[in-house]
mmCIF file of C-alpha atoms in Angstrom:
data_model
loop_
_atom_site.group_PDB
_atom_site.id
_atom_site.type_symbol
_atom_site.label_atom_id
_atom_site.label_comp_id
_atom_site.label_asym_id
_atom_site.label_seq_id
_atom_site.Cartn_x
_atom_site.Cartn_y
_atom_site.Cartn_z
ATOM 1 C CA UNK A 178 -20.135 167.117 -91.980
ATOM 2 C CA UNK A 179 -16.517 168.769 -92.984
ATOM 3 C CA UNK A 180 -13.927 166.503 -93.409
ATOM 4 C CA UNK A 181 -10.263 166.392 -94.381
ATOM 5 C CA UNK A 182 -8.401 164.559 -96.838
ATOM 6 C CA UNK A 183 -4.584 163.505 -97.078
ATOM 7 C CA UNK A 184 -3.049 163.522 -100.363
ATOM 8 C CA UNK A 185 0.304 164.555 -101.558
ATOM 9 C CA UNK A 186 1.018 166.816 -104.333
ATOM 10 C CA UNK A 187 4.150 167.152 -105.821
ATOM 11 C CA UNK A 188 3.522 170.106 -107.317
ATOM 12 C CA UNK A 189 1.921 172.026 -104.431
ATOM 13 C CA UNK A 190 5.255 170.831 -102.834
ATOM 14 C CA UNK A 191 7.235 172.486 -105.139
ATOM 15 C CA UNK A 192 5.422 175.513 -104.929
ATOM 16 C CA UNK A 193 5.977 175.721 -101.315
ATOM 17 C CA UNK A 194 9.467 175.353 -101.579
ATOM 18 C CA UNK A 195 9.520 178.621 -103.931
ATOM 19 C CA UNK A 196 7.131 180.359 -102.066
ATOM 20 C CA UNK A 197 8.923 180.003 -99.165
ATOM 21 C CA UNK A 198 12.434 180.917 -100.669
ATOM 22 C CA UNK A 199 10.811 184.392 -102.638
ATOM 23 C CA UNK A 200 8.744 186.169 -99.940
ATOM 24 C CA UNK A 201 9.024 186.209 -95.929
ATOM 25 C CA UNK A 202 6.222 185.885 -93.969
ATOM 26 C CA UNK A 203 6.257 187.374 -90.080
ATOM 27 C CA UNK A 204 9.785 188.361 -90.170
ATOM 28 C CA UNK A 205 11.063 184.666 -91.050
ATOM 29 C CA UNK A 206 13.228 184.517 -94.133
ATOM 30 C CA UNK A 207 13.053 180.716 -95.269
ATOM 31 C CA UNK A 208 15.520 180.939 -97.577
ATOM 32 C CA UNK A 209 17.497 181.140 -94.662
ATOM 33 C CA UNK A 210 16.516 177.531 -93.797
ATOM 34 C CA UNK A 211 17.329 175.824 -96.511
ATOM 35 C CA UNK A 212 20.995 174.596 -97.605
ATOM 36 C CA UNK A 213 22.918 176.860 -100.122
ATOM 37 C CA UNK A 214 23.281 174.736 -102.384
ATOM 38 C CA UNK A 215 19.569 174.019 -103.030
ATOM 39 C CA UNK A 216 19.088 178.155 -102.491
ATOM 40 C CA UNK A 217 20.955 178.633 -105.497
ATOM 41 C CA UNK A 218 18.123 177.564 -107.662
ATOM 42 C CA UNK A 219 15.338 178.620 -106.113
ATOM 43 C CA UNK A 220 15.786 182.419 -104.852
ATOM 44 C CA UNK A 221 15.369 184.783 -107.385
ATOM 45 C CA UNK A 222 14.415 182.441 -109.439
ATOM 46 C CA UNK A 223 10.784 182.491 -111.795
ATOM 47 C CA UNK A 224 8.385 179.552 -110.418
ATOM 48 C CA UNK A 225 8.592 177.975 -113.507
ATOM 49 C CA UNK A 226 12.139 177.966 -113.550
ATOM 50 C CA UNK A 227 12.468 176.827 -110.003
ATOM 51 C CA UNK A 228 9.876 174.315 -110.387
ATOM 52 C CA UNK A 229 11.946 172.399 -113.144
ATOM 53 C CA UNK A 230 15.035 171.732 -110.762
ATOM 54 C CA UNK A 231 12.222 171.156 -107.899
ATOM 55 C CA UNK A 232 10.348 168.494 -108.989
ATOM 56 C CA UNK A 233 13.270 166.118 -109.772
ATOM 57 C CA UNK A 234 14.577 167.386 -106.711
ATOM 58 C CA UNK A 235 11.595 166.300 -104.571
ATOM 59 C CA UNK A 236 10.527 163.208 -106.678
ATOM 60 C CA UNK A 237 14.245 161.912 -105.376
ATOM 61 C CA UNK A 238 13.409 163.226 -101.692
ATOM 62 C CA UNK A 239 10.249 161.302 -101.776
ATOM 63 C CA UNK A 240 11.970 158.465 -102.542
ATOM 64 C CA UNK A 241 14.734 158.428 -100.279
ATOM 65 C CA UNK A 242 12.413 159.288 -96.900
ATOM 66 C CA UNK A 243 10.057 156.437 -96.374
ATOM 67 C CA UNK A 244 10.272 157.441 -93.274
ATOM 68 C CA UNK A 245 7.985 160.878 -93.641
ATOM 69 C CA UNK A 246 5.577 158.870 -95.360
ATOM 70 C CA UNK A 247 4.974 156.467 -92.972
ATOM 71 C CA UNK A 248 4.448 159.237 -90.619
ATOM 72 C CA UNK A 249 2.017 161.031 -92.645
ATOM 73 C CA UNK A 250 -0.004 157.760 -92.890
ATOM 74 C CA UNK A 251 0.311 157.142 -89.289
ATOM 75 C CA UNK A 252 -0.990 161.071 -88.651
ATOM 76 C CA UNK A 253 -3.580 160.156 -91.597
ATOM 77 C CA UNK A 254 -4.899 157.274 -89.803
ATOM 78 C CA UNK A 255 -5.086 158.964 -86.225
ATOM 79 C CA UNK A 256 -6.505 161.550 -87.586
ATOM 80 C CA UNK A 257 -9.365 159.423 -88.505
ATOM 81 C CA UNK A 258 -10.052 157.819 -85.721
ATOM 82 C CA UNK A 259 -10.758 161.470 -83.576
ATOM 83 C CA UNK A 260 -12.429 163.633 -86.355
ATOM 84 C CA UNK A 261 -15.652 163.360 -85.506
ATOM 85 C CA UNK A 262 -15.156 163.998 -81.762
ATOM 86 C CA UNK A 263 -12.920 166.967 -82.846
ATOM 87 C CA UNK A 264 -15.176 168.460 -85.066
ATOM 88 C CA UNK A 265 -18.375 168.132 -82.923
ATOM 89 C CA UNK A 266 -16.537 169.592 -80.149
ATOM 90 C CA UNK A 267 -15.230 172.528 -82.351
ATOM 91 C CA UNK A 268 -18.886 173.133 -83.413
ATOM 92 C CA UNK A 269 -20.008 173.228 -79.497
ATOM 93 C CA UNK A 270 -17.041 175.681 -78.530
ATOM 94 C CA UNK A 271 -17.628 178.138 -81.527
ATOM 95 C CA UNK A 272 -21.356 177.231 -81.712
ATOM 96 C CA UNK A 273 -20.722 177.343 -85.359
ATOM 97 C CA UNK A 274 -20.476 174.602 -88.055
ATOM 98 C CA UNK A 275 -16.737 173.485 -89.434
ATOM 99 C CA UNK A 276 -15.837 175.976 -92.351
ATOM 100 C CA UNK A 277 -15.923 174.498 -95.203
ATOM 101 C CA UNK A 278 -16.800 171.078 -95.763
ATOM 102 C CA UNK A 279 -13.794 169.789 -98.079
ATOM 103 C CA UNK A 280 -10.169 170.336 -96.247
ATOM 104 C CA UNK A 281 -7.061 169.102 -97.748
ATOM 105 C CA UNK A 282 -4.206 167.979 -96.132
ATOM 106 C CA UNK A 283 -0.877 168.164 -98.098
ATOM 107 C CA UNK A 284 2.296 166.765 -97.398
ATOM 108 C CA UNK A 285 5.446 168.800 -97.517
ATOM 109 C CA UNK A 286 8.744 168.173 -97.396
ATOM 110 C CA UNK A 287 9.275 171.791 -96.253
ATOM 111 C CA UNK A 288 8.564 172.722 -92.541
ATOM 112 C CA UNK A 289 6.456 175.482 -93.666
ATOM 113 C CA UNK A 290 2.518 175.138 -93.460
ATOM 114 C CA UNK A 291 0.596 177.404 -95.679
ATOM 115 C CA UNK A 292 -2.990 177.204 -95.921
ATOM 116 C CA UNK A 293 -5.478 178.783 -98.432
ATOM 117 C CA UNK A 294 -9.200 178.825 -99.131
ATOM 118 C CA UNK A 295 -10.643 178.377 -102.121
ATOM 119 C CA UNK A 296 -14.297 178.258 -104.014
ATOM 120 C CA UNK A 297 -15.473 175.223 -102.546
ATOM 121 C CA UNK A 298 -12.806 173.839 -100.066
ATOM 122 C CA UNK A 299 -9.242 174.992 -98.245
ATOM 123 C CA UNK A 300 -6.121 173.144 -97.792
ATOM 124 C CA UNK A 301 -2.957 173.257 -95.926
ATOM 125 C CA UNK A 302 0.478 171.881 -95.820
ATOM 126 C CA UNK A 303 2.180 170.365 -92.947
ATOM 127 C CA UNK A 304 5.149 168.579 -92.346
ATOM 128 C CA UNK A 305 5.034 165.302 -90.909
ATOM 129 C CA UNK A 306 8.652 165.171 -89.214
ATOM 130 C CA UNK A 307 7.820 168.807 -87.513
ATOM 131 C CA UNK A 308 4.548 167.200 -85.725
ATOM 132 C CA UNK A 309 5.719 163.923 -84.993
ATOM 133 C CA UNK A 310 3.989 161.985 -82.931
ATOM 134 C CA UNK A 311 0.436 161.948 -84.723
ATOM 135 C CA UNK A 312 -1.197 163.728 -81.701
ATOM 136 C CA UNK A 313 0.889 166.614 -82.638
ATOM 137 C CA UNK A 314 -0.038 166.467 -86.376
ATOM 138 C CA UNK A 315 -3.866 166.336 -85.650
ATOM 139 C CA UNK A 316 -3.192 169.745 -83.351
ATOM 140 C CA UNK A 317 -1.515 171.611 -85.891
ATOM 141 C CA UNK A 318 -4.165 170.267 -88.297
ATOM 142 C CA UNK A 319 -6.967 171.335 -85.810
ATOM 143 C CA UNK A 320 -5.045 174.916 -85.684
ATOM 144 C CA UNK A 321 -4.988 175.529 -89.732
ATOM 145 C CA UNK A 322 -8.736 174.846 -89.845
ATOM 146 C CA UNK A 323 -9.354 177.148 -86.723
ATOM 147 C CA UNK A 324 -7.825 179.775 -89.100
ATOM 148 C CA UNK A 325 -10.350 178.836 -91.782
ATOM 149 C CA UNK A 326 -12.774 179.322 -89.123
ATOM 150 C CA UNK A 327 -11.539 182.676 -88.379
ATOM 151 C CA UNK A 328 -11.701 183.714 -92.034
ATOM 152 C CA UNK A 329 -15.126 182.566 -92.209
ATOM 153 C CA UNK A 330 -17.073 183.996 -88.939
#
């Protein structure tokens, strides 16, 4: 049976964060989003280059917000509890099995989910303060994997 993992990944963070700032993505320009003064180092910018004043940048974040954390635990631990159900019910619906078996679940400090599928598993990043409460995590979750689905069948 598929199942999906929460871990979080600094440097998939980062790379969010310059993804986001050097491309748009159905007509929204993220850059846009994000305060001027952290702009400045990221748009234009080489990944590598970006990456070196992002990851100081987000180890700081990380500390500072407890908060998101706590919430991505609490969306971790929810989501849990109603996997199974969700799954078997995604299987009867589609009437196929849950593409692929390994999902990752990252956590970003961006609100910006991208998702990608790889040799042997797919992940996605979400946001916990944009799907706050946890029942609103575990849908956008169940929506990023109905896109691996998708890709699949």
């Amino acid at each position: 049976m598929s199942k999906v993992y929460f871990k979080i990944n600094l440097k998939k963070d980062a790379e969010n964060w310059w993804q986001a700032c050097n491309s748009s993505f159905m007509d929204v320009d993220w850059k846009l989003k994000i305060k001027s003064s952290l702009r400045k180092h990221i748009v234009g910018k080489s990944k590598e280059k970006a990456k070196k004043f992002l990851k100081p940048y987000l180890r700081k974040r990380y500390k500072e917000d407890a908060e998101s954390f706590k919430k991505f635990k609490e969306a971790e631990l929810f989501w849990k509890k109603i996997e199974k159900k969700i799954f078997n019910r995604l299987k009867k619906i589609t009437k196929k099995s849950i593409y692929p078996k390994k999902i990752i679940c990252y956590y970003t400090t961006l609100p910006r989910g991208m998702y990608r599928i790889e040799k042997d598993h797919a992940w996605m990043q979400l946001d916990p303060k944009e799907f706050f409460p946890k029942e609103f995590y575990s849908m956008a979750i169940l929506h990023e994997i109905m896109h691996f689905q998708f890709h699949k069948y």
